[in-house]
mmCIF file of C-alpha atoms in Angstrom:
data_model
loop_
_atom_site.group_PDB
_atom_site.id
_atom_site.type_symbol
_atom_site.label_atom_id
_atom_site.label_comp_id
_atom_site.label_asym_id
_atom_site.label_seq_id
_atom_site.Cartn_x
_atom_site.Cartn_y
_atom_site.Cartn_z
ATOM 1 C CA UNK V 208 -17.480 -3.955 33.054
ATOM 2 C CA UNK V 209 -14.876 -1.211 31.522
ATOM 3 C CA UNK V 210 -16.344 1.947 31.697
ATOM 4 C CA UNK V 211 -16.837 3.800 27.892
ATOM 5 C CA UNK V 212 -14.227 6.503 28.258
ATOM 6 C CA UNK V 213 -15.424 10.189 26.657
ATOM 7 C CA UNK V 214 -16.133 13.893 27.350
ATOM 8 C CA UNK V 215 -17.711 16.614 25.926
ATOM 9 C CA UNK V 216 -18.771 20.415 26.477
ATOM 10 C CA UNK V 217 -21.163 22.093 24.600
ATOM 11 C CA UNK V 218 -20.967 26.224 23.078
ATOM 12 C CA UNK V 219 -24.050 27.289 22.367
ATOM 13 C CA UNK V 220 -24.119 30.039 19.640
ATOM 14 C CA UNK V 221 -26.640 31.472 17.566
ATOM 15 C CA UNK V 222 -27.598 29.248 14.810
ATOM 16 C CA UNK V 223 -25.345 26.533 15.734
ATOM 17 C CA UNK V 224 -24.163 24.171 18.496
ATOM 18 C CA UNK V 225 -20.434 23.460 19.172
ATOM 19 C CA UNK V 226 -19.312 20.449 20.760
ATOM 20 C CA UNK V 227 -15.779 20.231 22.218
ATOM 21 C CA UNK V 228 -15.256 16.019 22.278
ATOM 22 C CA UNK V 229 -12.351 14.136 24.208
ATOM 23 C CA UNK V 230 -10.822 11.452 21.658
ATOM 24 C CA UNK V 231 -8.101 10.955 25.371
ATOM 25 C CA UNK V 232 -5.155 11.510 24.836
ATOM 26 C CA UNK V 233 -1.334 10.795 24.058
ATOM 27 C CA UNK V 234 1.846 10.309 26.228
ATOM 28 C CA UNK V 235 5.528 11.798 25.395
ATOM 29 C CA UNK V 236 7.469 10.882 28.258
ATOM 30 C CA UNK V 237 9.809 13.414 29.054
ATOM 31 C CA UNK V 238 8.348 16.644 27.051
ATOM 32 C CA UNK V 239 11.955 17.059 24.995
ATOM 33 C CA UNK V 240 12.980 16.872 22.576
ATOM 34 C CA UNK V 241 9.380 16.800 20.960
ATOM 35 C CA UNK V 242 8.581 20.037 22.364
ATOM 36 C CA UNK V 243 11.788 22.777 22.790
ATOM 37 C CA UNK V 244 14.314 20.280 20.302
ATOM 38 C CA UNK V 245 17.093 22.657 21.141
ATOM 39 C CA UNK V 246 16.547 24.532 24.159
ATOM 40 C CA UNK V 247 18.685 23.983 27.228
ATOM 41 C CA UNK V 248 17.474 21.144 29.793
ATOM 42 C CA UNK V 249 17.130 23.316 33.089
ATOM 43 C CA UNK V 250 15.802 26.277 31.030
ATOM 44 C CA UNK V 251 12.604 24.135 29.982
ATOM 45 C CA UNK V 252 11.744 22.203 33.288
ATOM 46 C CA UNK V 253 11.999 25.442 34.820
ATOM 47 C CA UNK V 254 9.550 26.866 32.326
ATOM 48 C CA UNK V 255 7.195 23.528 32.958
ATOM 49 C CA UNK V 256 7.329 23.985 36.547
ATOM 50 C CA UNK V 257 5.938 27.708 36.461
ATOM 51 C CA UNK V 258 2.869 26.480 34.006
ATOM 52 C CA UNK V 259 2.311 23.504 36.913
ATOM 53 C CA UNK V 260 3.053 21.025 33.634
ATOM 54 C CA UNK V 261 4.978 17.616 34.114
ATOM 55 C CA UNK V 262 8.406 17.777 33.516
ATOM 56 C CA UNK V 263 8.412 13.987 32.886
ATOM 57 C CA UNK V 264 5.348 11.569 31.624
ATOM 58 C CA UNK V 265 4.159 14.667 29.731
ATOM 59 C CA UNK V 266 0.284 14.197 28.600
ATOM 60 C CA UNK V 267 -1.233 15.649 26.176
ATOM 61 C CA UNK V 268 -5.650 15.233 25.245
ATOM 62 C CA UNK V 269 -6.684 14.828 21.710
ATOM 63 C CA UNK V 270 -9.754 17.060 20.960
ATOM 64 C CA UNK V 271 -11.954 17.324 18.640
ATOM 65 C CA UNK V 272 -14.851 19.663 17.405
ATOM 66 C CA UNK V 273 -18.593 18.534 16.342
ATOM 67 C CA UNK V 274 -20.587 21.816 14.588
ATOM 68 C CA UNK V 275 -24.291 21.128 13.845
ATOM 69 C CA UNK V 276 -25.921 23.640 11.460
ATOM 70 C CA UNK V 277 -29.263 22.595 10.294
ATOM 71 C CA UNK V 278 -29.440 18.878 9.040
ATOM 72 C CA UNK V 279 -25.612 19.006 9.136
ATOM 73 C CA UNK V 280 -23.291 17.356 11.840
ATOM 74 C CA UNK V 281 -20.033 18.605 10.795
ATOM 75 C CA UNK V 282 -16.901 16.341 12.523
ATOM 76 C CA UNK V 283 -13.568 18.793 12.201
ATOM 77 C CA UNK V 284 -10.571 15.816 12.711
ATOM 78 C CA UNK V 285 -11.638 12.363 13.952
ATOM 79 C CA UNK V 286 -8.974 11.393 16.345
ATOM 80 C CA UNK V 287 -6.998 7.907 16.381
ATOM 81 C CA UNK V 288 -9.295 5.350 15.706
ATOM 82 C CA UNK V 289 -8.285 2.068 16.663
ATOM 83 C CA UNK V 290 -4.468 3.449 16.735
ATOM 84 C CA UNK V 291 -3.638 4.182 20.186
ATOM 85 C CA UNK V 292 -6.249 1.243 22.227
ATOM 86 C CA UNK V 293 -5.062 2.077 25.396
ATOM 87 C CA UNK V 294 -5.229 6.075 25.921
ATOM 88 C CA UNK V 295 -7.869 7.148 22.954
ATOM 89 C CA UNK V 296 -9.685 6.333 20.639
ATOM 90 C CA UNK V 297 -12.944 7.647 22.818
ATOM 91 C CA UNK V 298 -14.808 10.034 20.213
ATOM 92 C CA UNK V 299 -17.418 7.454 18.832
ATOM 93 C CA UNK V 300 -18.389 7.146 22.646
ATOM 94 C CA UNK V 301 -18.267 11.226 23.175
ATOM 95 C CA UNK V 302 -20.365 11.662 20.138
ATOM 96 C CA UNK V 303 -23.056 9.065 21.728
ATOM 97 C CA UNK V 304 -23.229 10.167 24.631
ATOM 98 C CA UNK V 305 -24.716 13.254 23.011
ATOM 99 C CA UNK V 306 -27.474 10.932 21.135
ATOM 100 C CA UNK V 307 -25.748 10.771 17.993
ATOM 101 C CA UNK V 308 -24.924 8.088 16.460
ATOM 102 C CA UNK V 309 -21.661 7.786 13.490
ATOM 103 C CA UNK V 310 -23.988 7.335 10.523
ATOM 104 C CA UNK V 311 -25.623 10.963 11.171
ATOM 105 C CA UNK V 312 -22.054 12.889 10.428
ATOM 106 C CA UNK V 313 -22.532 13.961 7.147
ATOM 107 C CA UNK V 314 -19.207 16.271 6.913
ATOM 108 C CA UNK V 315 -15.723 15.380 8.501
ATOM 109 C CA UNK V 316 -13.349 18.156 7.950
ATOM 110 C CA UNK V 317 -9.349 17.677 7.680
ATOM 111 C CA UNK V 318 -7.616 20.200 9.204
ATOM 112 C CA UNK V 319 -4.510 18.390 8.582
ATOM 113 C CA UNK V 320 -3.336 14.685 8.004
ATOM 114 C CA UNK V 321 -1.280 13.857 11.198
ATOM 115 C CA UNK V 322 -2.347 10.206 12.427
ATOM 116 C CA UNK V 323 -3.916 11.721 15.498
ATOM 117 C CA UNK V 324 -6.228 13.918 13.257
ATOM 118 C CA UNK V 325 -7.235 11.494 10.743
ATOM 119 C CA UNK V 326 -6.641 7.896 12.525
ATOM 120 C CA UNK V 327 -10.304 7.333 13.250
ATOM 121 C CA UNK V 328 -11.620 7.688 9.961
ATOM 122 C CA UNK V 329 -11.575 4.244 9.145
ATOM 123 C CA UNK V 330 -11.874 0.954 11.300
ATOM 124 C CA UNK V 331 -8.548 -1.537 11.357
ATOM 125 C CA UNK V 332 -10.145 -3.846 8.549
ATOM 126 C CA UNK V 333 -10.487 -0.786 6.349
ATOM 127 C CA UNK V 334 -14.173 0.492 6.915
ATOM 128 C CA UNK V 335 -15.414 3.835 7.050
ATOM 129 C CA UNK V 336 -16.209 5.061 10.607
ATOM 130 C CA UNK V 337 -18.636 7.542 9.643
ATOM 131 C CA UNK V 338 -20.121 6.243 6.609
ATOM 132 C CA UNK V 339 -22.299 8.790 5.098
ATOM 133 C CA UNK V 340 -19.558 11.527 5.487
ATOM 134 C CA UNK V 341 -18.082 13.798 3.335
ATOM 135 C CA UNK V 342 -14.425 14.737 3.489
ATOM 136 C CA UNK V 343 -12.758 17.940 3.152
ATOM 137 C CA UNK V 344 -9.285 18.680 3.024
ATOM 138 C CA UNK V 345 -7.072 21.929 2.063
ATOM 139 C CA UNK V 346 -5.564 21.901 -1.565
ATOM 140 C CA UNK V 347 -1.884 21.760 0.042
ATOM 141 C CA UNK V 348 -2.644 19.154 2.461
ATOM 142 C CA UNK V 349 -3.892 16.936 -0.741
ATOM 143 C CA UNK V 350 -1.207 17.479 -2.551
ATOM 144 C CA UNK V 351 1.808 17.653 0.187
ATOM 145 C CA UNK V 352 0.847 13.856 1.317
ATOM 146 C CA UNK V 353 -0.029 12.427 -2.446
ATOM 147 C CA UNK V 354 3.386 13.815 -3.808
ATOM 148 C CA UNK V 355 6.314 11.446 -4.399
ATOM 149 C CA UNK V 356 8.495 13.823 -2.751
ATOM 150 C CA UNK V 357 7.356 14.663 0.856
ATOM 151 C CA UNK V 358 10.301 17.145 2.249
ATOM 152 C CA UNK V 359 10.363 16.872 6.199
ATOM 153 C CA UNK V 360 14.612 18.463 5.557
ATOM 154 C CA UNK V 361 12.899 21.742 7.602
ATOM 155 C CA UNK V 362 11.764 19.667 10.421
ATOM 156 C CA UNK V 363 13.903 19.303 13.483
ATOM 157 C CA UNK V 364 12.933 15.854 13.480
ATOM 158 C CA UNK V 365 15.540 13.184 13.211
ATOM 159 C CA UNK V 366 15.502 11.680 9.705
ATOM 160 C CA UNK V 367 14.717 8.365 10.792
ATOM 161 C CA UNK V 368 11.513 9.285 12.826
ATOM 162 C CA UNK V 369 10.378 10.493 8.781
ATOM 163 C CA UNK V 370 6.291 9.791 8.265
ATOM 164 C CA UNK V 371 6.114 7.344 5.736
ATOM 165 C CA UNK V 372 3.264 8.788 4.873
ATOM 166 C CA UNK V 373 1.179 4.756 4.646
ATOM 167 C CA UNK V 374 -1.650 6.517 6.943
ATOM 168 C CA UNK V 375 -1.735 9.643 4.681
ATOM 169 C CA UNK V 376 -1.891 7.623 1.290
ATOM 170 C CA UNK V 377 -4.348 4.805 2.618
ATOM 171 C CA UNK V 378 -6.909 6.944 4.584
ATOM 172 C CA UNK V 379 -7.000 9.383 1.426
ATOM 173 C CA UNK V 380 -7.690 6.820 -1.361
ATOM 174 C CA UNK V 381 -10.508 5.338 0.887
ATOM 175 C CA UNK V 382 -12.102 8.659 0.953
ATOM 176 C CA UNK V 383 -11.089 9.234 -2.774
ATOM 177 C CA UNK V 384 -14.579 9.459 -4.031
ATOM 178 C CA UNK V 385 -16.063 11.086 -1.236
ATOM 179 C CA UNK V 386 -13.383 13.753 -0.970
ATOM 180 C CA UNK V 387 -13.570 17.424 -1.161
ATOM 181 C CA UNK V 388 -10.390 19.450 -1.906
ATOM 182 C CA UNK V 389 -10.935 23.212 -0.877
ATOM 183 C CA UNK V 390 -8.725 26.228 -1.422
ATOM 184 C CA UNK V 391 -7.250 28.232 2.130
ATOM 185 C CA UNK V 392 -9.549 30.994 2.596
ATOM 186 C CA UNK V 393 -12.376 29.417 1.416
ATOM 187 C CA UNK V 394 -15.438 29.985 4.121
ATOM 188 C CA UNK V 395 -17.305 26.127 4.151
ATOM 189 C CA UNK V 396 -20.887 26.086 5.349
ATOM 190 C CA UNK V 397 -21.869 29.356 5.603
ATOM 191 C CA UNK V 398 -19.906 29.735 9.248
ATOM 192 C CA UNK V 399 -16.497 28.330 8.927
ATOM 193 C CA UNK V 400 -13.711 30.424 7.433
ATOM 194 C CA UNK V 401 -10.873 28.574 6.581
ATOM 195 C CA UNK V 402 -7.848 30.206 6.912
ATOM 196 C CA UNK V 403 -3.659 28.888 6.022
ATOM 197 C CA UNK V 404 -0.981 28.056 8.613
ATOM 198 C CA UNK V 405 1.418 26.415 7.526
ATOM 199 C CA UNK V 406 4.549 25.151 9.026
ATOM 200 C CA UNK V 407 3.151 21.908 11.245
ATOM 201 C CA UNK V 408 1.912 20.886 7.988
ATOM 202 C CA UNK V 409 2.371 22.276 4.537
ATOM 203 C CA UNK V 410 -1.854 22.593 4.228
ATOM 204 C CA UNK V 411 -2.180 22.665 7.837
ATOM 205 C CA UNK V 412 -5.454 24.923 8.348
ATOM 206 C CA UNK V 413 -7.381 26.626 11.137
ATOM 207 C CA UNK V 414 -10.796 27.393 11.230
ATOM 208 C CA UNK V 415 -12.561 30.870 12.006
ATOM 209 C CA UNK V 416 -16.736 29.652 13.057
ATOM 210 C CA UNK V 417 -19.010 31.988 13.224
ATOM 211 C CA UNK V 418 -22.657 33.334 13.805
ATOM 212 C CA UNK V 419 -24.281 36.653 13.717
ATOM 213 C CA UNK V 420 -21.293 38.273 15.929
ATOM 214 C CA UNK V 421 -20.055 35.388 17.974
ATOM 215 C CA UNK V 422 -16.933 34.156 16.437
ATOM 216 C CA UNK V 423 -14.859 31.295 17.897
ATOM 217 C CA UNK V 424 -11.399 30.284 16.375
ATOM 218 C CA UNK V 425 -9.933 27.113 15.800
ATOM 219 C CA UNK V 426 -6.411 26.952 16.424
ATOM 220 C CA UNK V 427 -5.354 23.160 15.951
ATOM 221 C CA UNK V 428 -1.963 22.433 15.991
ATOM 222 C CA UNK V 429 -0.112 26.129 16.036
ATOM 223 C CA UNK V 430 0.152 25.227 19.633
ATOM 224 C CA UNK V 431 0.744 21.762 21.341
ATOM 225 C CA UNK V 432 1.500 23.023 24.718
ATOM 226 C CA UNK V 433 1.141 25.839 27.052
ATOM 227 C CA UNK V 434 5.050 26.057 27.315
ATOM 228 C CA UNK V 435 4.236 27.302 23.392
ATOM 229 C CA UNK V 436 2.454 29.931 23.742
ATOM 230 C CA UNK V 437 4.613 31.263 26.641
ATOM 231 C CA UNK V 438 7.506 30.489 24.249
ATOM 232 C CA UNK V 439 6.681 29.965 20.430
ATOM 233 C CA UNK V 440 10.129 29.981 19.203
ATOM 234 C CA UNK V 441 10.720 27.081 21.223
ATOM 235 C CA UNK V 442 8.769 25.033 18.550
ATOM 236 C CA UNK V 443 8.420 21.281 18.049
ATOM 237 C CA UNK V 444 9.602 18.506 16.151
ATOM 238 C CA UNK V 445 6.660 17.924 15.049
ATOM 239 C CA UNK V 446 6.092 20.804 12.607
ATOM 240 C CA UNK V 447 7.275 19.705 9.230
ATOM 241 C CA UNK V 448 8.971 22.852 8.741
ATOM 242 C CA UNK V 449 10.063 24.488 11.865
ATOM 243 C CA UNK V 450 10.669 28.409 11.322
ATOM 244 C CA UNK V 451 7.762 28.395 9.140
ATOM 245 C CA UNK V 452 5.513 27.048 12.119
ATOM 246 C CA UNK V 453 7.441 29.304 14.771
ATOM 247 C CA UNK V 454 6.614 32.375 12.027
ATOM 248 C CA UNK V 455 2.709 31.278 11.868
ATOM 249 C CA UNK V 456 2.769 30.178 15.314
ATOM 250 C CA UNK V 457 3.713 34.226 16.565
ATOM 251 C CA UNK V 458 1.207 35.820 13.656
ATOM 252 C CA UNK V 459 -2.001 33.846 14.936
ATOM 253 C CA UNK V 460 -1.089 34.763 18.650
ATOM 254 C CA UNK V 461 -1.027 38.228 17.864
ATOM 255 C CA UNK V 462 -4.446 38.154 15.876
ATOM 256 C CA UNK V 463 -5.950 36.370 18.370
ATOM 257 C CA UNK V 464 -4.544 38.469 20.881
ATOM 258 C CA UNK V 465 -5.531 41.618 19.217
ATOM 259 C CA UNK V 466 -9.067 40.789 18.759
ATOM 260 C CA UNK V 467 -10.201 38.934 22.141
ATOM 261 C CA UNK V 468 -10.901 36.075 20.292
ATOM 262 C CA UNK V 469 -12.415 32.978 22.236
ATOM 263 C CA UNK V 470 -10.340 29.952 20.535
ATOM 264 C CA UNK V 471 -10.749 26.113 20.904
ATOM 265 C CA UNK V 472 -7.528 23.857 20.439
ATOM 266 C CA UNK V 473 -6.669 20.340 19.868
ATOM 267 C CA UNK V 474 -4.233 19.534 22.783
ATOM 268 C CA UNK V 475 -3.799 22.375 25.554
ATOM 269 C CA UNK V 476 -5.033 20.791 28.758
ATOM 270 C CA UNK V 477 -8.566 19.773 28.587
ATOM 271 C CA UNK V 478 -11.256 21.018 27.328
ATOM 272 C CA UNK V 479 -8.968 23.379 25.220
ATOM 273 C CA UNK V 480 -10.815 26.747 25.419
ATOM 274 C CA UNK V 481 -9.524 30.043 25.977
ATOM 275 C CA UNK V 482 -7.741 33.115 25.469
ATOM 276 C CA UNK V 483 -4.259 33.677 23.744
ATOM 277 C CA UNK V 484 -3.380 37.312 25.706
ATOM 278 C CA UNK V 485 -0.294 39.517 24.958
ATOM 279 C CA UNK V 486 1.909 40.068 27.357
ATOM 280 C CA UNK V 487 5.036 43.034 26.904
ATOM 281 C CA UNK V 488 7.048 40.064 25.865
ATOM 282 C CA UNK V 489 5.078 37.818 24.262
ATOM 283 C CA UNK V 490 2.150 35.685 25.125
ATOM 284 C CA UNK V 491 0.293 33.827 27.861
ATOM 285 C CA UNK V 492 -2.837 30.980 27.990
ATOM 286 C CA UNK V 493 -5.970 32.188 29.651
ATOM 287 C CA UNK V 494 -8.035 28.878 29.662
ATOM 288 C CA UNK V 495 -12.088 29.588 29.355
ATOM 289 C CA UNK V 496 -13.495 29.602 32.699
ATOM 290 C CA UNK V 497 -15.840 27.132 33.480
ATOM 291 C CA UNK V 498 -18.180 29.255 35.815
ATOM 292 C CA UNK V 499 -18.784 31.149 32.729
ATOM 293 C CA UNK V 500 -22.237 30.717 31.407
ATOM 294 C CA UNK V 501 -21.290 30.355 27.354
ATOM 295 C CA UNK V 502 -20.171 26.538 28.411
ATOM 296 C CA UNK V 503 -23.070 25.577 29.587
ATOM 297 C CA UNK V 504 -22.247 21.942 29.840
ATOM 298 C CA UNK V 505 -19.681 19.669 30.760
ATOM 299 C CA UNK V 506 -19.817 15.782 31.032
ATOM 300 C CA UNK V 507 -18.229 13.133 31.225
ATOM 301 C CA UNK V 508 -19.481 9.558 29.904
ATOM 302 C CA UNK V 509 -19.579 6.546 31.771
ATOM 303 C CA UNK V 510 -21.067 2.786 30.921
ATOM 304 C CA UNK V 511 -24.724 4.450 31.966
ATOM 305 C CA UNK V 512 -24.420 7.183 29.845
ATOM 306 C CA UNK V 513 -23.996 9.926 32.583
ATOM 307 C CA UNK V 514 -24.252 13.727 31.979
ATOM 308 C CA UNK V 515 -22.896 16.156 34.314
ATOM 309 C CA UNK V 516 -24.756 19.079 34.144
ATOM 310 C CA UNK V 517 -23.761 21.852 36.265
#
């Protein structure tokens, strides 16, 4: 029998209880020209072979975040659904392996509308995933991928690669009447701040949670890669408008830097948590260590339901 893929780690903070859930994860081959469009060849395999990163077959995990406050479980991105069979699609099973089942999320948040962030909201016949849920999504983000005119003419992607946008416009009129459109800067929930950075996405958003004085900060997709935060003017083809993203990429580093702040991330190497420091020349990634008793719990799910608790 196939094993149910998953993973999860769990923050405890005062007040609330932070899940970090595997959804797996996607391949891109040979790292350029997603990542680093137009730096030189040698120059990034060099750079990929000092952060012990493939220079070919390049991996990266698709994480997600699961905040419970009270009678709320509050979802942030649901991964790729049914999209990608093969290497994810795992966050139902991460979720139940913690005993919860799909119909007790009562709050999905959007940080952005990239298929990897929004692809398991609904099932491939059309269904909602989490049915009881309510959606929230950044003004911007609304509006960017319900416009007519959706400029990617920033991007360094090549005009054929495009979105189309289907995903965007078929996932959002599902939700239509369940749907929540928030302004940047808004705080949701009592304990997540919502905060603008654009550039990946028009409305993309990151997400300051908090309790008494234990903050942890979202950072989503400002960074995709190690390599990036080593080298944020590298950039990706991804970000719908490049300088912009390069621009909000180096401001959030330096915040983050500034303050010691513990973030969480969608796809730096698994589980995503750590440090952003400041080096005299930029930045480096300090992932969270393990031994460290504010993750106090790591698993990873099998067909018996297995915990690994350390």
């Amino acid at each position: 029998m196939k094993s149910k893929r998953s993973a999860a780690i769990r923050i405890p903070m005062e007040g609330l209880e932070i899940y970090i859930l595997s959804d797996g994860y996607f391949g891109i081959g040979n790292p350029q020209p997603i990542l680093a469009p137009e730096i030189k060849k040698e120059q990034v395999q060099e750079a990929l072979s000092a952060l012990y990163l493939a220079e070919s077959d390049y991996e990266m995990p698709i994480t997600t975040v699961l905040i419970k406050k009270g009678n709320h479980y509050i979802l942030v991105d649901t991964g790729e659904g049914y999209h990608d069979p093969v290497n994810a699609g795992w966050l139902q099973n991460s979720i139940s392996e913690l005993g919860i089942t799909p119909e007790a999320i009562t709050d999905i948040l959007i940080t952005h509308a990239h298929r990897d962030h929004i692809g398991g909201i609904l099932s491939k016949e059309g269904a909602k995933m989490y049915p009881n849920a309510k959606y929230y999504i950044a003004e911007p983000e609304y509006n960017f991928w319900t416009s007519e005119d959706k400029d990617f003419s920033k991007s360094k992607m090549p005009s054929t690669s495009y979105p189309t946008g289907e995903i965007q416009t078929e996932t959002l009129t599902s939700i239509q009447h369940d749907l929540e459109i928030f302004k940047p800067g808004e705080t949701l929930f009592s304990c997540i701040r919502t905060e603008s950075a654009p550039g990946h996405t028009p409305g993309h958003i990151i997400f300051h949670i908090f309790s008494g004085n234990q903050t942890i900060t979202h950072l989503v997709d400002v960074v995709h890669s190690p390599l990036l935060v080593n080298h944020p003017d590298w950039g990706t083809q991804w970000d719908v408008n490049f300088e912009e993203g390069i621009a909000t990429r180096k401001r959030i580093f330096d915040n983050c830097a500034n303050d010691k702040r513990m973030v969480m991330t969608c796809h730096l190497p698994w589980p995503g948590v750590g440090y952003i420091h400041k080096l005299e020349n930029g930045w480096n990634w300090i992932p969270k260590a393990q031994s460290d008793p504010y993750t106090i719990k790591i698993g990873f799910g099998t067909d018996k339901g297995l915990l690994l608790t350390r």
